[in-house]
CSV table of N, CA and C in Angstrom, one decimal:
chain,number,residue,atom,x,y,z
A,1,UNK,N,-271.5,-115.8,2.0
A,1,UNK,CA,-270.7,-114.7,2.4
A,1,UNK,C,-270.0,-115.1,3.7
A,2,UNK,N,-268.4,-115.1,4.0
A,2,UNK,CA,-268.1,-114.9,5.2
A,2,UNK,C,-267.1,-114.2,5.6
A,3,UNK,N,-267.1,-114.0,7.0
A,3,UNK,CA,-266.2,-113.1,7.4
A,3,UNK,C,-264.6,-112.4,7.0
A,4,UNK,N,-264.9,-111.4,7.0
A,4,UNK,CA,-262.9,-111.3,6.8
A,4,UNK,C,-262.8,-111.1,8.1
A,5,UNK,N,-261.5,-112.1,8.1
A,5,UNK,CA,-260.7,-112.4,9.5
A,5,UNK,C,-259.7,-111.1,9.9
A,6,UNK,N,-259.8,-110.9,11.4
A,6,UNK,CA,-258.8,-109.9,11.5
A,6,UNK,C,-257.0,-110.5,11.3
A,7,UNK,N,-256.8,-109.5,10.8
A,7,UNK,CA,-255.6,-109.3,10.1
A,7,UNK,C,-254.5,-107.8,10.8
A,8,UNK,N,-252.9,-108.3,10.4
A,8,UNK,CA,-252.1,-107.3,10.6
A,8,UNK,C,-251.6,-106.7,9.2
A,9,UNK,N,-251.3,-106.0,9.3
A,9,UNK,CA,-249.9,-105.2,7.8
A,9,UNK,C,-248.9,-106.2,7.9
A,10,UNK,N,-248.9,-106.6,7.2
A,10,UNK,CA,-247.3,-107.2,7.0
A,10,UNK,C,-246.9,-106.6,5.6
A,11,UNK,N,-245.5,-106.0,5.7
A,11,UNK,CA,-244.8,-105.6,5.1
A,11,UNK,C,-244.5,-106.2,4.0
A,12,UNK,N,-244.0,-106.1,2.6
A,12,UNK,CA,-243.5,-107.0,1.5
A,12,UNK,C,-242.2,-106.2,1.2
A,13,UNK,N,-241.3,-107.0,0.7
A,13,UNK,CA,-240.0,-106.6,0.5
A,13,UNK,C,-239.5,-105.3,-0.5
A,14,UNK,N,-239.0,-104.5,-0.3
A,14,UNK,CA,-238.7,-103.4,-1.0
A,14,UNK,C,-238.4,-103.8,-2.4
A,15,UNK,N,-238.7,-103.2,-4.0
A,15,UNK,CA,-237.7,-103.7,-4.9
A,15,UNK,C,-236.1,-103.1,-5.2
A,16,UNK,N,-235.8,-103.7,-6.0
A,16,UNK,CA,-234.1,-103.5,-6.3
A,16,UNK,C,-234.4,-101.9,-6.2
A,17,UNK,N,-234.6,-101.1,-7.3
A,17,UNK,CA,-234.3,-99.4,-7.0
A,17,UNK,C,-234.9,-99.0,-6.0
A,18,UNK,N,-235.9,-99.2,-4.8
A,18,UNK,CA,-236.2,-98.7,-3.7
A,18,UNK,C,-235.1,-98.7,-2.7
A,19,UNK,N,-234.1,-100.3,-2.7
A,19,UNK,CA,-233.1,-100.5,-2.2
A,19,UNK,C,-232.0,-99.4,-2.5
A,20,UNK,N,-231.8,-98.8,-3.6
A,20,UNK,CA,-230.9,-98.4,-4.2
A,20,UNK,C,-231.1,-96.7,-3.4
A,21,UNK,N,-232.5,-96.3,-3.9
A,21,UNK,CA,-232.7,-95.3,-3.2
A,21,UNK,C,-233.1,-95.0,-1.7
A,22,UNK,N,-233.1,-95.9,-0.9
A,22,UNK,CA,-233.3,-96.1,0.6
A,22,UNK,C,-234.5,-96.6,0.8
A,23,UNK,N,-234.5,-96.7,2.1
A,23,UNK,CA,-236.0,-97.4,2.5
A,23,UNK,C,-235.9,-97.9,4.0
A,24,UNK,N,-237.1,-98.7,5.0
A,24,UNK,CA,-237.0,-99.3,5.8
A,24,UNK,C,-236.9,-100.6,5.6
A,25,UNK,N,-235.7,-101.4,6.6
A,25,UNK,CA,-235.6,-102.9,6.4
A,25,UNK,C,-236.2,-103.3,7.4
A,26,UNK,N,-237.3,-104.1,7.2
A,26,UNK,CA,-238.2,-104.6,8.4
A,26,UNK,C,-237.6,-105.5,9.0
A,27,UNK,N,-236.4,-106.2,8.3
A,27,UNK,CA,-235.7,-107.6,9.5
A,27,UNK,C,-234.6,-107.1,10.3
A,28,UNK,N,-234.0,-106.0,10.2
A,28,UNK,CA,-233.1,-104.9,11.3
A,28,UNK,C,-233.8,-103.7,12.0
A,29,UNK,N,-234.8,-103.8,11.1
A,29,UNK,CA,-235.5,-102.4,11.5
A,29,UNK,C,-235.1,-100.6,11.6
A,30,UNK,N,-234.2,-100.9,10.3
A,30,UNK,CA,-233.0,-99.8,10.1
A,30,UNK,C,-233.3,-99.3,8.7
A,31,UNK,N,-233.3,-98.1,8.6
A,31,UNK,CA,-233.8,-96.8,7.8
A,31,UNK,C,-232.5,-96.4,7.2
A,32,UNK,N,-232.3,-96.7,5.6
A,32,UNK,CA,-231.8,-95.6,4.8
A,32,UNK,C,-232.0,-94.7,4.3
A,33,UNK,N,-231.1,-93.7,4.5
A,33,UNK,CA,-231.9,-92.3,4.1
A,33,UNK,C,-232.6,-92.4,2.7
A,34,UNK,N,-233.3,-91.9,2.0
A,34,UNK,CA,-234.1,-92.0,0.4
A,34,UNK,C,-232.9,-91.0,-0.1
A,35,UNK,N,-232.6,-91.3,-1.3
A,35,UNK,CA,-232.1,-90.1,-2.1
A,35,UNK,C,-232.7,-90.1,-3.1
A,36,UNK,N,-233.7,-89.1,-3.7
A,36,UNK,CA,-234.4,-88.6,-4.4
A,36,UNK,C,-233.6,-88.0,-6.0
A,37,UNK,N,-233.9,-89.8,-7.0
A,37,UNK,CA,-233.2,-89.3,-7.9
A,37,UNK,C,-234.3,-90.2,-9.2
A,38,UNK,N,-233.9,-90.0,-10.1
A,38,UNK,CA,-234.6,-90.5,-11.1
A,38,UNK,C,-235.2,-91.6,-11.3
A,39,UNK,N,-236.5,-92.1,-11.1
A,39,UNK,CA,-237.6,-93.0,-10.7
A,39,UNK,C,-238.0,-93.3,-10.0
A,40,UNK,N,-237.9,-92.0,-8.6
A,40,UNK,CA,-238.6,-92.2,-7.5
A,40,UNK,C,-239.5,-92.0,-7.4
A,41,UNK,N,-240.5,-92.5,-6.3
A,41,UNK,CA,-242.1,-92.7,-6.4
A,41,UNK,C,-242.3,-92.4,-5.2
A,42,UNK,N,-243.4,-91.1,-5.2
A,42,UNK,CA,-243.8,-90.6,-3.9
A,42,UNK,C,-244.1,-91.6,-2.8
A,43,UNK,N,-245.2,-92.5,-3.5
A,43,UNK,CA,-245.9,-93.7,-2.9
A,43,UNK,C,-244.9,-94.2,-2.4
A,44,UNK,N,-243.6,-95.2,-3.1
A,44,UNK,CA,-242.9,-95.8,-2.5
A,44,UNK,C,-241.9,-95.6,-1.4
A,45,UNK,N,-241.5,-94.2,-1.1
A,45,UNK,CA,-241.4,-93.5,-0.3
A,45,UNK,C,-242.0,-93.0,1.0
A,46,UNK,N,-243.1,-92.9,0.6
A,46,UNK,CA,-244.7,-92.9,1.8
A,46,UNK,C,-244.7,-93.8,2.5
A,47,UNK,N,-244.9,-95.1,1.9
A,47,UNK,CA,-244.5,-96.9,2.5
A,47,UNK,C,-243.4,-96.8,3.3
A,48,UNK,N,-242.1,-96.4,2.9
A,48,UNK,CA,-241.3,-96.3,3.8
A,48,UNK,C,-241.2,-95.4,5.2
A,49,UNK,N,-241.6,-94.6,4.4
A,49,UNK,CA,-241.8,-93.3,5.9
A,49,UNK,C,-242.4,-94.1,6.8
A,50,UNK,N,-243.6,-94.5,6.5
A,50,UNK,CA,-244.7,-94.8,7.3
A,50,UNK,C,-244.1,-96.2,8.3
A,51,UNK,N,-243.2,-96.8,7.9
A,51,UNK,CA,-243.1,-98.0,8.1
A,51,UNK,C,-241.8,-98.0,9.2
A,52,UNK,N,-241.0,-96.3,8.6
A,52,UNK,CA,-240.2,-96.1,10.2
A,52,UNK,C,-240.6,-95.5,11.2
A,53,UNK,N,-241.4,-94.6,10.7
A,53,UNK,CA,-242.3,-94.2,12.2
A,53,UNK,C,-243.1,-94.9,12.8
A,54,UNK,N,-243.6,-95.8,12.2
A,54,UNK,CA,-244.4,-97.1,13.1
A,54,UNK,C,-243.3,-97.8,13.9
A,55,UNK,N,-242.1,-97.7,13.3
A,55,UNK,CA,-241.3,-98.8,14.0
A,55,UNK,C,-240.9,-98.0,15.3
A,56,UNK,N,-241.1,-96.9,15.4
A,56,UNK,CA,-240.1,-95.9,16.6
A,56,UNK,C,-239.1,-95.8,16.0
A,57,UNK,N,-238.5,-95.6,15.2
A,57,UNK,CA,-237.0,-95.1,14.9
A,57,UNK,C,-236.6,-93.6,14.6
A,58,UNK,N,-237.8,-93.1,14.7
A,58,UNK,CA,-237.6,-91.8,14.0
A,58,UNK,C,-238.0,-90.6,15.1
A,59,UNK,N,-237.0,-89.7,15.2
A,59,UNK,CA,-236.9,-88.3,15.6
A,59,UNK,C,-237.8,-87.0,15.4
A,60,UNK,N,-238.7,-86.7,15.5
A,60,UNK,CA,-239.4,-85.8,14.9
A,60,UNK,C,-238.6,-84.5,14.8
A,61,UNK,N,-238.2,-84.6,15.9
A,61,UNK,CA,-236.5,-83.4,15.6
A,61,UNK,C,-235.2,-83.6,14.7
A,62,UNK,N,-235.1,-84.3,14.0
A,62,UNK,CA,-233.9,-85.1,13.5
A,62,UNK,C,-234.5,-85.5,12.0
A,63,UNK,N,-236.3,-85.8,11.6
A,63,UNK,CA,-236.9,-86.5,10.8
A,63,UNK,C,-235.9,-86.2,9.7
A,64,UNK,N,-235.6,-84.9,9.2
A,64,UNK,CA,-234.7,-84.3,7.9
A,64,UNK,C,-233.3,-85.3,7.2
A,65,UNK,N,-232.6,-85.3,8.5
A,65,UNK,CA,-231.2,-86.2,8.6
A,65,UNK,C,-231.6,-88.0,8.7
A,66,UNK,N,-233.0,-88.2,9.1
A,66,UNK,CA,-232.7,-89.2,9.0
A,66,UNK,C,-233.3,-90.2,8.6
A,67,UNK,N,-234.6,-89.5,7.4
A,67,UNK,CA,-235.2,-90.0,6.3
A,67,UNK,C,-234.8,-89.6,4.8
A,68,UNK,N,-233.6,-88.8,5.0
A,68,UNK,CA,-233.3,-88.1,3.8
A,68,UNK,C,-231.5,-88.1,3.6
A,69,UNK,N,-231.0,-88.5,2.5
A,69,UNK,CA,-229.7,-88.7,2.2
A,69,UNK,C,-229.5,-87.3,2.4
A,70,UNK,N,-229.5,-86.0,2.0
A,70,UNK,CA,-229.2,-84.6,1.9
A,70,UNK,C,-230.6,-83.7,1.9
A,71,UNK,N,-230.3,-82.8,2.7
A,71,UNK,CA,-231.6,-81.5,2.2
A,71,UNK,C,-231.6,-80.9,1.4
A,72,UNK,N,-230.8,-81.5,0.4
A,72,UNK,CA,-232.0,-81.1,-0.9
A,72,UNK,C,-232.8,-82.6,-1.4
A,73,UNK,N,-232.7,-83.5,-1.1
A,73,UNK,CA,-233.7,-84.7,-1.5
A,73,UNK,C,-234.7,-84.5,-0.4
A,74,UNK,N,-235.0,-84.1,0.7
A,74,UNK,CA,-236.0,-83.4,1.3
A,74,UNK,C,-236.6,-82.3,0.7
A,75,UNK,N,-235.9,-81.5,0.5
A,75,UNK,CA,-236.7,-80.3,-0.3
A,75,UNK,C,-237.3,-80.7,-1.5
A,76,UNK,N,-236.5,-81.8,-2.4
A,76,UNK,CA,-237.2,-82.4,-3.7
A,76,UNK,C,-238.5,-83.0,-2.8
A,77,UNK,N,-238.7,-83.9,-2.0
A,77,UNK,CA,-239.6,-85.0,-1.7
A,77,UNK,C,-240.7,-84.0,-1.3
A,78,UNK,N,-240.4,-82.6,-0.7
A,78,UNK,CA,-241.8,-82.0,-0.4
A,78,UNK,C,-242.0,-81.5,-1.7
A,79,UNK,N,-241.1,-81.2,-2.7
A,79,UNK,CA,-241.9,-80.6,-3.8
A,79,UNK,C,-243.1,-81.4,-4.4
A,80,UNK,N,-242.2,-82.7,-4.6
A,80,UNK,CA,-243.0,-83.7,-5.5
A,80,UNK,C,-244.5,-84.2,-4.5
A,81,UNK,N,-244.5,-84.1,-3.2
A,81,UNK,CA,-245.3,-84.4,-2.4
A,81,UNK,C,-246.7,-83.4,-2.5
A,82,UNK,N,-245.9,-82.3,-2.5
A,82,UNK,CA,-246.8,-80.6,-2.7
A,82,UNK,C,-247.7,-81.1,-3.6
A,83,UNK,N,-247.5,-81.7,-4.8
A,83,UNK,CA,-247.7,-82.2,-6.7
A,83,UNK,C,-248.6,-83.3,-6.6
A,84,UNK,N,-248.4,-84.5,-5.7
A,84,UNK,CA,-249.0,-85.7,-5.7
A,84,UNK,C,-250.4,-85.8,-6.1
A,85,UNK,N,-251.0,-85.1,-5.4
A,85,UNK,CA,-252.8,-85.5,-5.6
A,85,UNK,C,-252.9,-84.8,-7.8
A,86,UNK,N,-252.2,-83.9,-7.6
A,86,UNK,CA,-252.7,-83.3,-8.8
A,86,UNK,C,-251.5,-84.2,-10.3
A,87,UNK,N,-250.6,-84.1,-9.5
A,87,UNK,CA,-250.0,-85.0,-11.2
A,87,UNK,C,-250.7,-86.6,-10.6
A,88,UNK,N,-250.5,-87.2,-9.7
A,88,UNK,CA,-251.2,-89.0,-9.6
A,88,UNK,C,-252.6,-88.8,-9.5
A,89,UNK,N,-253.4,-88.0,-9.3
A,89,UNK,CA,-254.6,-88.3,-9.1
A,89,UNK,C,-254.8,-89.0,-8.0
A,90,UNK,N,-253.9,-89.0,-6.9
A,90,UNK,CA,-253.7,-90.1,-5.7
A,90,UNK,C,-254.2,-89.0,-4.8
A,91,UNK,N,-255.0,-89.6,-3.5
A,91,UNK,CA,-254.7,-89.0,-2.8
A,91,UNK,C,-253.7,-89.8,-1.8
A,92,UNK,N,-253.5,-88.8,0.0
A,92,UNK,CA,-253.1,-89.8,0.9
A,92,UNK,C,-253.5,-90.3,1.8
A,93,UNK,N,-253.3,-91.7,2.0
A,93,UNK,CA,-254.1,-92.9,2.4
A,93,UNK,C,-253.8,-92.7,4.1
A,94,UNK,N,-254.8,-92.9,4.5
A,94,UNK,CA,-254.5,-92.7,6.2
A,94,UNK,C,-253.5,-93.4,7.0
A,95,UNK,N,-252.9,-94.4,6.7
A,95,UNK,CA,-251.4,-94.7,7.0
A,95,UNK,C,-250.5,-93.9,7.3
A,96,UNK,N,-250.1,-93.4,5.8
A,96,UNK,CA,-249.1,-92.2,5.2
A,96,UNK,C,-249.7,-90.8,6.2
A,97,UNK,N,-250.9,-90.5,6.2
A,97,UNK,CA,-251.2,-89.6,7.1
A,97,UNK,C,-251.0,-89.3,8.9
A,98,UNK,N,-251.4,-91.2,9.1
A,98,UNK,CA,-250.6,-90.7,10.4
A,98,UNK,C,-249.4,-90.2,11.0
A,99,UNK,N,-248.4,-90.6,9.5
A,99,UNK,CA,-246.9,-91.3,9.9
A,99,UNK,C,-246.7,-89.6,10.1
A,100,UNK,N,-247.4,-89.1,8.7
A,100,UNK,CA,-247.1,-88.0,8.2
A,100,UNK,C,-247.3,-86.5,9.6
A,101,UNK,N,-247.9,-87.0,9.9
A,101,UNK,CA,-248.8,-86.1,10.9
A,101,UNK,C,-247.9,-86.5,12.4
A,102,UNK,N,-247.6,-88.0,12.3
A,102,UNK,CA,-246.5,-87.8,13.8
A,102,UNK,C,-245.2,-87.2,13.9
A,103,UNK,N,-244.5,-87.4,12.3
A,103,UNK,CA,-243.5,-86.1,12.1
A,103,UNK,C,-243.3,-84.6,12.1
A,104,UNK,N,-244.4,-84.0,11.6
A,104,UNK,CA,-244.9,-82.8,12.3
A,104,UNK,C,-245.5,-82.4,13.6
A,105,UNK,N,-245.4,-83.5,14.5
A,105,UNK,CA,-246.2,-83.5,15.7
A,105,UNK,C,-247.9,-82.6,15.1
A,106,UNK,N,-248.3,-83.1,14.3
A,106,UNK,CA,-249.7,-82.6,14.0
A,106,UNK,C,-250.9,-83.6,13.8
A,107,UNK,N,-251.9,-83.0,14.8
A,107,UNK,CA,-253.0,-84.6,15.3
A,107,UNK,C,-254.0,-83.5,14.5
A,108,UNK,N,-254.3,-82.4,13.9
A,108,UNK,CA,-255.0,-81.9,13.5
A,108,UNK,C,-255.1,-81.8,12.1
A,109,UNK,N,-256.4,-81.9,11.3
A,109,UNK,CA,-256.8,-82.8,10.1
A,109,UNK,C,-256.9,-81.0,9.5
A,110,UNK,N,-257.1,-80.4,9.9
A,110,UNK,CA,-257.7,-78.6,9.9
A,110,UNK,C,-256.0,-78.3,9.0
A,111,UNK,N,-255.9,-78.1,7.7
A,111,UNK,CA,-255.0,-77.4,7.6
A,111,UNK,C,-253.8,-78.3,7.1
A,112,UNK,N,-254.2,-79.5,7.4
A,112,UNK,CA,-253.4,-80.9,7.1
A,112,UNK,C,-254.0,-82.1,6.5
A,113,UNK,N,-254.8,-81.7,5.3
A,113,UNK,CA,-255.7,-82.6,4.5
A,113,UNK,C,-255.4,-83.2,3.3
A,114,UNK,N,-254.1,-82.4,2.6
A,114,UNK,CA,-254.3,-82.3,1.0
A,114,UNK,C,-252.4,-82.7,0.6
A,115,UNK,N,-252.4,-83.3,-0.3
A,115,UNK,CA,-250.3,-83.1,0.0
A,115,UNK,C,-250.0,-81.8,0.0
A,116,UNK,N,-250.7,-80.9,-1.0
A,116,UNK,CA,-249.9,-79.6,-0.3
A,116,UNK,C,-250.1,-79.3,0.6
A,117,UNK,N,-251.0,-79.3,1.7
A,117,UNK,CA,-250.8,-78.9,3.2
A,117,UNK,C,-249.9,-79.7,3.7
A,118,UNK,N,-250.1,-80.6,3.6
A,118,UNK,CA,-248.4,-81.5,4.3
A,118,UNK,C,-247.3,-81.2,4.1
A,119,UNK,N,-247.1,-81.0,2.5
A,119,UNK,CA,-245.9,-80.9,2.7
A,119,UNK,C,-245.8,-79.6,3.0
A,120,UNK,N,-246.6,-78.7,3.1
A,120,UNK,CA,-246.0,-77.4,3.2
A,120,UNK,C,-246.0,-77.1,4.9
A,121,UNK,N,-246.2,-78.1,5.2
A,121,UNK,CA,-246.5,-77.8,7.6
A,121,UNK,C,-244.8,-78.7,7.2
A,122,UNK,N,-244.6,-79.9,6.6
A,122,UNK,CA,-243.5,-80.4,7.2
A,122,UNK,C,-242.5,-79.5,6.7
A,123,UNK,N,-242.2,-78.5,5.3
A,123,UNK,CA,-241.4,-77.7,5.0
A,123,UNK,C,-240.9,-76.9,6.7
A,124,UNK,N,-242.7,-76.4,6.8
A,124,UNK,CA,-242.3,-75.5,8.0
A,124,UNK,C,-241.9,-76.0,9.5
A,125,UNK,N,-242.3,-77.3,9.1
A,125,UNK,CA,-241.8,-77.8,10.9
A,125,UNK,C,-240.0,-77.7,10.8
A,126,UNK,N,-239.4,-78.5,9.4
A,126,UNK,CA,-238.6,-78.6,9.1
A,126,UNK,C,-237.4,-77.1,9.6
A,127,UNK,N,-237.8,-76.3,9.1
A,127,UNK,CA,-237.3,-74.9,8.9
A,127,UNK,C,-237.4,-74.5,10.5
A,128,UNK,N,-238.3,-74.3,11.0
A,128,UNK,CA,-238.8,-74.3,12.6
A,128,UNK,C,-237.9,-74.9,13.4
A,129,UNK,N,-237.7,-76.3,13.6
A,129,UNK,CA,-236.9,-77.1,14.7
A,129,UNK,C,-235.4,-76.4,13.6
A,130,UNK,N,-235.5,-76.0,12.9
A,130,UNK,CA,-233.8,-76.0,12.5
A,130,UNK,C,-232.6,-76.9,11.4
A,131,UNK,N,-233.6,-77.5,11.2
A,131,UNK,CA,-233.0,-78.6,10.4
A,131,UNK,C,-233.1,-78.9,9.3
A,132,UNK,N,-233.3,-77.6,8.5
A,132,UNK,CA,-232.6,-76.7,7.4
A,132,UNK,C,-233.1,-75.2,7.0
A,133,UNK,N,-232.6,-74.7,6.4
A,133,UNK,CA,-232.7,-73.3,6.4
A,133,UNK,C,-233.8,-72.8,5.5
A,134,UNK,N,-234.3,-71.6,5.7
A,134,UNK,CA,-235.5,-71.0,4.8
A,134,UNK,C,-234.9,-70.6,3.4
């Protein structure tokens, strides 16, 4: 038996429809908005999130405009997010949770456990800071 060596994340390249639908490019370190259209994948999306907020690029006041092509592909992304554990049987991976949790400025697990509590704190942070309507 021997040790696993410590290790970083390194990133793997987006595929062609991720590209198509947005994403983070890790060799500019520049974020297209996702537009939420036919074969999008929560997960693949999650990866991205996670991968701009680790980078610093993202606003927690602004997150709406500038992880999302339009508010309504935000409003789709919490729906389908709301949905995740129960249509994928997935849950979410503590990555995605932090990223998820520094967008809502929320360090608290109480209330922020399940996709539908996420997505329904980020609907409401969303609606709160202003940056789209109820």
């Amino acid at each position: 038996m021997a040790i696993i060596k410590k290790y970083k994340f390194k990133s793997r390249a987006l595929g062609q429809s991720m590209h198509e639908m947005g994403g983070f490019n890790s060799e500019t370190s520049t974020f297209t908005p996702l537009k939420v259209r036919k074969g999008f994948e929560v997960h693949q999306a999650l990866d991205a999130i996670t991968l701009a907020v680790e980078a610093g690029i993202i606003d927690n006041k602004k997150f709406v405009s500038q992880l999302f092509d339009k508010k309504s592909d935000f409003t789709k992304f919490v729906t389908y997010l709301s949905e995740y554990e129960d249509v994928s049987c997935r849950r979410i991976i503590d990555r995605w949770w932090t990223a998820l949790s520094r967008l809502a400025d929320w360090d608290d697990e109480e209330g922020f456990i399940s996709s539908a509590e996420i997505a329904e704190k980020l609907l409401e942070v969303a609606i709160d800071s202003g940056q789209i309507k109820a």
